[in-house]
GROMACS .gro file of C-alpha atoms in nm:
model
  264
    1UNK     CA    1  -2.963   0.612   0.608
    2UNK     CA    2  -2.667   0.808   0.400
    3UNK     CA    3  -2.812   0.852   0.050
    4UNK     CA    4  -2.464   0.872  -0.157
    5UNK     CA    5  -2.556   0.964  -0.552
    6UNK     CA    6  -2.233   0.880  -0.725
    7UNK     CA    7  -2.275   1.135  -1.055
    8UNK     CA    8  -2.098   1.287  -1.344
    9UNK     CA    9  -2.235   1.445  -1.651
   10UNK     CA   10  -1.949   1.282  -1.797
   11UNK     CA   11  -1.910   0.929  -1.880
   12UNK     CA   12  -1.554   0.725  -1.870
   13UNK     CA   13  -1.477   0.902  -1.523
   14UNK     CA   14  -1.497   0.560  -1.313
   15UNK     CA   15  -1.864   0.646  -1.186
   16UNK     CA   16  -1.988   0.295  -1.155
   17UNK     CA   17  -1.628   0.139  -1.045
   18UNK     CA   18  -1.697   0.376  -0.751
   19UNK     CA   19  -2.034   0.319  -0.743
   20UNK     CA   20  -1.958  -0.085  -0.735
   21UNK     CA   21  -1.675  -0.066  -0.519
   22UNK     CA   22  -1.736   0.195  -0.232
   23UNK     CA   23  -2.065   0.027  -0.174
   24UNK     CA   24  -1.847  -0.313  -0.133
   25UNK     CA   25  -1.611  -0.143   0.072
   26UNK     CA   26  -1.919  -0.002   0.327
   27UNK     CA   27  -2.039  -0.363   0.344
   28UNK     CA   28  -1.719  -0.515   0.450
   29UNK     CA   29  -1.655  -0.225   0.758
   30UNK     CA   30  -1.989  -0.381   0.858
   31UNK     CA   31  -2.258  -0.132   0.787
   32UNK     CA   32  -2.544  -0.198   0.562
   33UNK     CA   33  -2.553  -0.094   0.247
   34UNK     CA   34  -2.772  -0.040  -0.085
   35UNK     CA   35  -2.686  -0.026  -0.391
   36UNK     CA   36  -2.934   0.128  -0.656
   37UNK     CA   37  -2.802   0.117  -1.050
   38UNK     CA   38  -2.990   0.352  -1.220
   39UNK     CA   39  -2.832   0.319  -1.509
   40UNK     CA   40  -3.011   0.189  -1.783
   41UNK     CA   41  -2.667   0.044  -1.902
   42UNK     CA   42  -2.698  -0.195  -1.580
   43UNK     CA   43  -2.271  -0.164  -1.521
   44UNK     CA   44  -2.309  -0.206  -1.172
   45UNK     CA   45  -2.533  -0.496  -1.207
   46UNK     CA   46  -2.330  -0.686  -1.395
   47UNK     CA   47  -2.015  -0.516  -1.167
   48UNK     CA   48  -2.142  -0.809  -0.963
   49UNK     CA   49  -2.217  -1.103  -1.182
   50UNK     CA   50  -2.569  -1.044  -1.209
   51UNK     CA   51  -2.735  -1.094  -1.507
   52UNK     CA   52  -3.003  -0.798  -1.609
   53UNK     CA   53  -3.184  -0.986  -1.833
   54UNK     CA   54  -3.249  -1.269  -1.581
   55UNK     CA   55  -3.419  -1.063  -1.304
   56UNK     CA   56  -3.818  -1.095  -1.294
   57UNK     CA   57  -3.843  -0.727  -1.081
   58UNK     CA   58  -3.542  -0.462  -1.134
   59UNK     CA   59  -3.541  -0.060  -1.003
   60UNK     CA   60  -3.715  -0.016  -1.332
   61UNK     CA   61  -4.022  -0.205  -1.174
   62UNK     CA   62  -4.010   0.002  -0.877
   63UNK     CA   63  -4.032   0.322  -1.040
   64UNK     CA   64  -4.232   0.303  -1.226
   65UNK     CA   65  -4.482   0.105  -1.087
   66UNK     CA   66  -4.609   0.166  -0.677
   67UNK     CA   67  -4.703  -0.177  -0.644
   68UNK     CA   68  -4.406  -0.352  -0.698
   69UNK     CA   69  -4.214  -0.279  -0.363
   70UNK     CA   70  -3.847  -0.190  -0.347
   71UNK     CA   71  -3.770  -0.561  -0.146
   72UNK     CA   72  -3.918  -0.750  -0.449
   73UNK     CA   73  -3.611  -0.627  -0.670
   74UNK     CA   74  -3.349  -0.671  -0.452
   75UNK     CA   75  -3.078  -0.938  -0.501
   76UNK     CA   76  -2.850  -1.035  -0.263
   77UNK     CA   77  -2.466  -0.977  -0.361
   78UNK     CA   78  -2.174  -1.210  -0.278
   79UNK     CA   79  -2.147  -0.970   0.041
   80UNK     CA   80  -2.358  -1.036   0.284
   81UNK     CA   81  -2.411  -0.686   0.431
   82UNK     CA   82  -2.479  -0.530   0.021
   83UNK     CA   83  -2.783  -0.587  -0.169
   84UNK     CA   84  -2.862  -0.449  -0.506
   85UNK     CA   85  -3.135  -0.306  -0.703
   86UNK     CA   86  -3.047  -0.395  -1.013
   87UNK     CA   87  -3.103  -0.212  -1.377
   88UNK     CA   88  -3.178  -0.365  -1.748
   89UNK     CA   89  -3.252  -0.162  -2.025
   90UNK     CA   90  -3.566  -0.125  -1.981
   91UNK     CA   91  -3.470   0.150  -1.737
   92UNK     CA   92  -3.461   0.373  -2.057
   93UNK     CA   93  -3.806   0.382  -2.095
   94UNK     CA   94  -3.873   0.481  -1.773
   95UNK     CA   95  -3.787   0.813  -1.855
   96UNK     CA   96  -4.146   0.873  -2.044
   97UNK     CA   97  -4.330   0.703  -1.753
   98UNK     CA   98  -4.222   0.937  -1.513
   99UNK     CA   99  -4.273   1.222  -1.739
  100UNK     CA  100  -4.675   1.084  -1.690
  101UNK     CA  101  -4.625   1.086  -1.297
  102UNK     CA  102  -4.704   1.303  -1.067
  103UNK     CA  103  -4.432   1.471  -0.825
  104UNK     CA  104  -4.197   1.317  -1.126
  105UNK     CA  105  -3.923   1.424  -0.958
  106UNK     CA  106  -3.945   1.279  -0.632
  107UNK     CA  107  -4.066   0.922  -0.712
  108UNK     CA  108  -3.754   0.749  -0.616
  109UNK     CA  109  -3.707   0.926  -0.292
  110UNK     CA  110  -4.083   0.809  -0.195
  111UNK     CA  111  -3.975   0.433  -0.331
  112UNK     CA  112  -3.669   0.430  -0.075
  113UNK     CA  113  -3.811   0.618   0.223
  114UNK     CA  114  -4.002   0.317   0.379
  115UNK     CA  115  -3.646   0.101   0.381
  116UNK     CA  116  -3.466   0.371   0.572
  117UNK     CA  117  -3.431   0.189   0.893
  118UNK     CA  118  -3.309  -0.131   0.720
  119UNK     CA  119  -2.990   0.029   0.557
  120UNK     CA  120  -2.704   0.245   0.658
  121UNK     CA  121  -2.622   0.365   0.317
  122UNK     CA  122  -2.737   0.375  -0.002
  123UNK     CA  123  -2.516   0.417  -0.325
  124UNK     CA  124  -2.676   0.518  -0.589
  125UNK     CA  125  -2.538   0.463  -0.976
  126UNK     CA  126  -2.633   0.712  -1.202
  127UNK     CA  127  -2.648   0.759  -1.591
  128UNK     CA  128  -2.444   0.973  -1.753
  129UNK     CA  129  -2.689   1.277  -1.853
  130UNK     CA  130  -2.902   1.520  -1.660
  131UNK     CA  131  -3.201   1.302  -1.732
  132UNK     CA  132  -3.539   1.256  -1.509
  133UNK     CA  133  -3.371   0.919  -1.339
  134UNK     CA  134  -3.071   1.133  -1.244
  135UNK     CA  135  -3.315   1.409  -1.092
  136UNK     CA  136  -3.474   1.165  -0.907
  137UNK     CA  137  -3.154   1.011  -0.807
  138UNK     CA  138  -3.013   1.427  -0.689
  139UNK     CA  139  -3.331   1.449  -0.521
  140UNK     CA  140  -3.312   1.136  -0.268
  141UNK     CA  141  -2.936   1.187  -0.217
  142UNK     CA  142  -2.836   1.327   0.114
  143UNK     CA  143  -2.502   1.371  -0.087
  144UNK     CA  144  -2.309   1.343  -0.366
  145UNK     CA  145  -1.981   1.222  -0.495
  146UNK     CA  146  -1.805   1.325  -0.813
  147UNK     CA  147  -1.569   1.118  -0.953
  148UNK     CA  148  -1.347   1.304  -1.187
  149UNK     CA  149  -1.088   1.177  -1.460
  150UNK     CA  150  -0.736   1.417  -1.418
  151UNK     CA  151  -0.730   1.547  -1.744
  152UNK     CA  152  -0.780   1.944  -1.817
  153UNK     CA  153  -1.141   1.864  -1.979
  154UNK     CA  154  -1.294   1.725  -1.691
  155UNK     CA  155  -1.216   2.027  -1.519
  156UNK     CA  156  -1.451   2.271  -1.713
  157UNK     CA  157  -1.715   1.959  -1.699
  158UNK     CA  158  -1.710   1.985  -1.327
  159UNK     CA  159  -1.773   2.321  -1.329
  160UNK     CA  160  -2.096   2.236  -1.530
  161UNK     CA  161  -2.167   1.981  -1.261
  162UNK     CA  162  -2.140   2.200  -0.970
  163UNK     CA  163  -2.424   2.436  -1.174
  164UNK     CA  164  -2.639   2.176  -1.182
  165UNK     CA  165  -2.631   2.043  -0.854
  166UNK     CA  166  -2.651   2.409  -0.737
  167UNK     CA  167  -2.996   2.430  -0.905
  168UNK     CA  168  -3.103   2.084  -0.816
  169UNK     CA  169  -3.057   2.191  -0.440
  170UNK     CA  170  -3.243   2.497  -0.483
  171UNK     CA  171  -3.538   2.395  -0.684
  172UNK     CA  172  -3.596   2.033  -0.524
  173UNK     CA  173  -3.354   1.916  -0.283
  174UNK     CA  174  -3.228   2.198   0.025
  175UNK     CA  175  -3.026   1.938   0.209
  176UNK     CA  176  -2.795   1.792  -0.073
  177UNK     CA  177  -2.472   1.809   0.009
  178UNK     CA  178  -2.157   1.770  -0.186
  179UNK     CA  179  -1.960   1.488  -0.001
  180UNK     CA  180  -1.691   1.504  -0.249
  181UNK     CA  181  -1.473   1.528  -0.582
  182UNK     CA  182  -1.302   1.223  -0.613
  183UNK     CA  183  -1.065   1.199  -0.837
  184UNK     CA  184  -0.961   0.898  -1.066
  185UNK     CA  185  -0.759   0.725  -1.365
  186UNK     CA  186  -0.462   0.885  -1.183
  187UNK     CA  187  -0.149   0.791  -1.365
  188UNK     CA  188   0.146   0.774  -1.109
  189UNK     CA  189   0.364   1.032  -1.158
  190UNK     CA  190   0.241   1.200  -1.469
  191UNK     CA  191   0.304   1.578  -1.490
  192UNK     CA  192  -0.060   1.613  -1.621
  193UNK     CA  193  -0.211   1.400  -1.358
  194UNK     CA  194   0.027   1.603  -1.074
  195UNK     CA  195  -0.067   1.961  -1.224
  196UNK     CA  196  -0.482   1.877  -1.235
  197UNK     CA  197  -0.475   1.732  -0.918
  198UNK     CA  198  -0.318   2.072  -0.774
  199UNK     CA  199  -0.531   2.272  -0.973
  200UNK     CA  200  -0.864   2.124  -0.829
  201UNK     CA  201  -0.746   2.111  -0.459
  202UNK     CA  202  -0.636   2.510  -0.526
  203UNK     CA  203  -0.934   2.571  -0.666
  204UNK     CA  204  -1.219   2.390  -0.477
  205UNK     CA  205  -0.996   2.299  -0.131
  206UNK     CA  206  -1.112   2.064   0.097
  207UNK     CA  207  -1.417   1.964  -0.092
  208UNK     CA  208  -1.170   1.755  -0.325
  209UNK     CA  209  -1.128   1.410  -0.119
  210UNK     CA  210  -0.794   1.328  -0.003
  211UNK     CA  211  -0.786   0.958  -0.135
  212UNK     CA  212  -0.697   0.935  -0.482
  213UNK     CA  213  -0.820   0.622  -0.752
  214UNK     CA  214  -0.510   0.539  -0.959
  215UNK     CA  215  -0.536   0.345  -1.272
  216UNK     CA  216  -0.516  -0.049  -1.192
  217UNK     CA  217  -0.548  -0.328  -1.400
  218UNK     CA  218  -0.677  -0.541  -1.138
  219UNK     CA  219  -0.992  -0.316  -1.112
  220UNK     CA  220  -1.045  -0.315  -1.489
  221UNK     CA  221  -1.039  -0.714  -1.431
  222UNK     CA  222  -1.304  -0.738  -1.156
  223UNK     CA  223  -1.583  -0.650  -1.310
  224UNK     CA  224  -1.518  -0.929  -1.570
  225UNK     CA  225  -1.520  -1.174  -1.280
  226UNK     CA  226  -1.861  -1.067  -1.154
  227UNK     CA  227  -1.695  -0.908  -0.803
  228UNK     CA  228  -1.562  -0.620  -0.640
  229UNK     CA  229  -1.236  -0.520  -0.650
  230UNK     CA  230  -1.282  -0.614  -0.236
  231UNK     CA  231  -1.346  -0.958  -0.317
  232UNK     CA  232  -1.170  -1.005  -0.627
  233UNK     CA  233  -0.818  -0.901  -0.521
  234UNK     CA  234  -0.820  -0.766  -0.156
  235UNK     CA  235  -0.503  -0.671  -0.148
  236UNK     CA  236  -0.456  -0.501  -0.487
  237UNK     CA  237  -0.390  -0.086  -0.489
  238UNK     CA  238  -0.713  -0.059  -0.604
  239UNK     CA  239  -0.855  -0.227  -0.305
  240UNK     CA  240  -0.680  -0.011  -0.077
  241UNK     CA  241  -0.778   0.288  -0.227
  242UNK     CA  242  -1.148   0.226  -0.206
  243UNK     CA  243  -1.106   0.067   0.152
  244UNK     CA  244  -0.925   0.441   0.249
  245UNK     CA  245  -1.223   0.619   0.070
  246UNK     CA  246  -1.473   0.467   0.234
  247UNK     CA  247  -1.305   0.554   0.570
  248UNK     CA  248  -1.313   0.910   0.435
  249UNK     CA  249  -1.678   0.891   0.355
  250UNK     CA  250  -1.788   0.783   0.711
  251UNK     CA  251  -1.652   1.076   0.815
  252UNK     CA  252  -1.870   1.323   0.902
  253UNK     CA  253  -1.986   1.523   0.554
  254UNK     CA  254  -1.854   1.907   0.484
  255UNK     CA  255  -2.169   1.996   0.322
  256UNK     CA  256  -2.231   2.296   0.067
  257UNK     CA  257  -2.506   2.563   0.153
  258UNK     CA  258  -2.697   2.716  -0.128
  259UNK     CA  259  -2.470   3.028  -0.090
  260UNK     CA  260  -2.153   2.806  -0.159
  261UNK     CA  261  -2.270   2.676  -0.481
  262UNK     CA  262  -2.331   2.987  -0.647
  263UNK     CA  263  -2.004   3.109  -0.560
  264UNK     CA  264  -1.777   2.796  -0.741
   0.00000   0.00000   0.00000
């Protein structure tokens, strides 16, 4: 199983849209797929029409507690091949629960090992903020994916992001790998849009993906629908664009050493 954490210290950068819609996009090539919202905001739960409120077991449930088992939370989507652990707010608290726990850290990897045969990926939705839940989420990742808004700002914030990872890999997790930077909330033919996107792919090469997200009404409407983009409006740009990055992401991974890291 390909543990994907989808993460930005940054909010407003289309984290859960990607989260929501590359996970929909794995499902319909046929492989099966995960998706974890840890995000005590539960976006990506309602991304799909699911009510947070309304769930007797979420991922909060599963953390935080080892006898509630990962397959008691997990709700089938309107894909067959995706099922989601979903989040309420109760996920906030689980930050001073784990603080209590032993191996803190590493709880969520140990909640997801035992389902590793039953999935081909797992997407994982993260908060925001270099909280505990996000550690967790860093550590159980085989990879990451940061999306990234085109504007000037988000460029120094990336820079923060690839600091943290860098220490994340060397203090808990060796094999995390950075998948990619995707970017997003492209504006067609904007100078600023054009002169970021050159900047990055000067500055960090190949590890910038080659598919682009462009701003799309249709994906600001799906999540209001309770659906994918996929399933929502198939043949909307937005759909596209997600359907060509998750042909990108089943490529095989480039993969940063420790070495790389401290060198960005």
């Amino acid at each position: 199983m390909r543990t994907i954490a989808i993460t930005n210290l940054k909010g407003g950068c289309g984290k859960t849209t990607t989260s929501v819609n590359l996970s929909a996009a794995l499902a319909l090539k046929g492989y099966r797929t995960l998706l974890v919202d840890l995000d005590p905001q539960g976006h990506a739960t309602l991304g799909f029409g699911i009510i947070p409120e309304n769930q007797k077991h979420t991922i909060y449930d599963v953390i935080v507690n080892p006898r509630v088992p990962l397959q008691r939370a997990l709700v089938q989507t309107n894909i067959s091949k995706l099922l989601l652990a979903p989040s309420n707010v109760l996920l906030s608290g689980a930050e001073a629960v784990l603080m209590s726990m032993k191996d803190r850290e590493h709880v969520l990897l140990n909640r997801l090992q035992r389902y590793e045969r039953y999935f081909d990926y797992c997407i994982i939705d993260c908060s925001p903020s270099l909280s505990l839940l996000t550690l967790n989420a860093l550590d159980a990742a085989t990879e990451v994916v940061i999306p990234m808004q085109t504007h000037y700002y988000s460029i120094e914030g990336l820079k923060q992001v690839m600091e943290t990872l860098g220490v994340v890999q060397k203090r808990f997790n060796p094999l995390l790998d950075i998948r990619g930077i995707l970017l997003t909330l492209a504006e067609e033919g904007t100078v600023l849009c054009r002169d970021v996107e050159e900047q990055m792919r000067d500055y960090f090469g190949d590890l910038v993906l080659k598919t682009v997200i462009h701003r799309n009404i249709r994906l600001a409407e799906a999540p209001g629908a309770g659906e994918s983009i996929m399933t929502f409006d198939e043949n909307s740009s937005g759909a596209k664009e997600y359907r060509q990055l998750a042909e990108e992401i089943c490529y095989e991974k480039i993969g940063l050493t420790q070495t790389d890291f401290v060198h960005i």
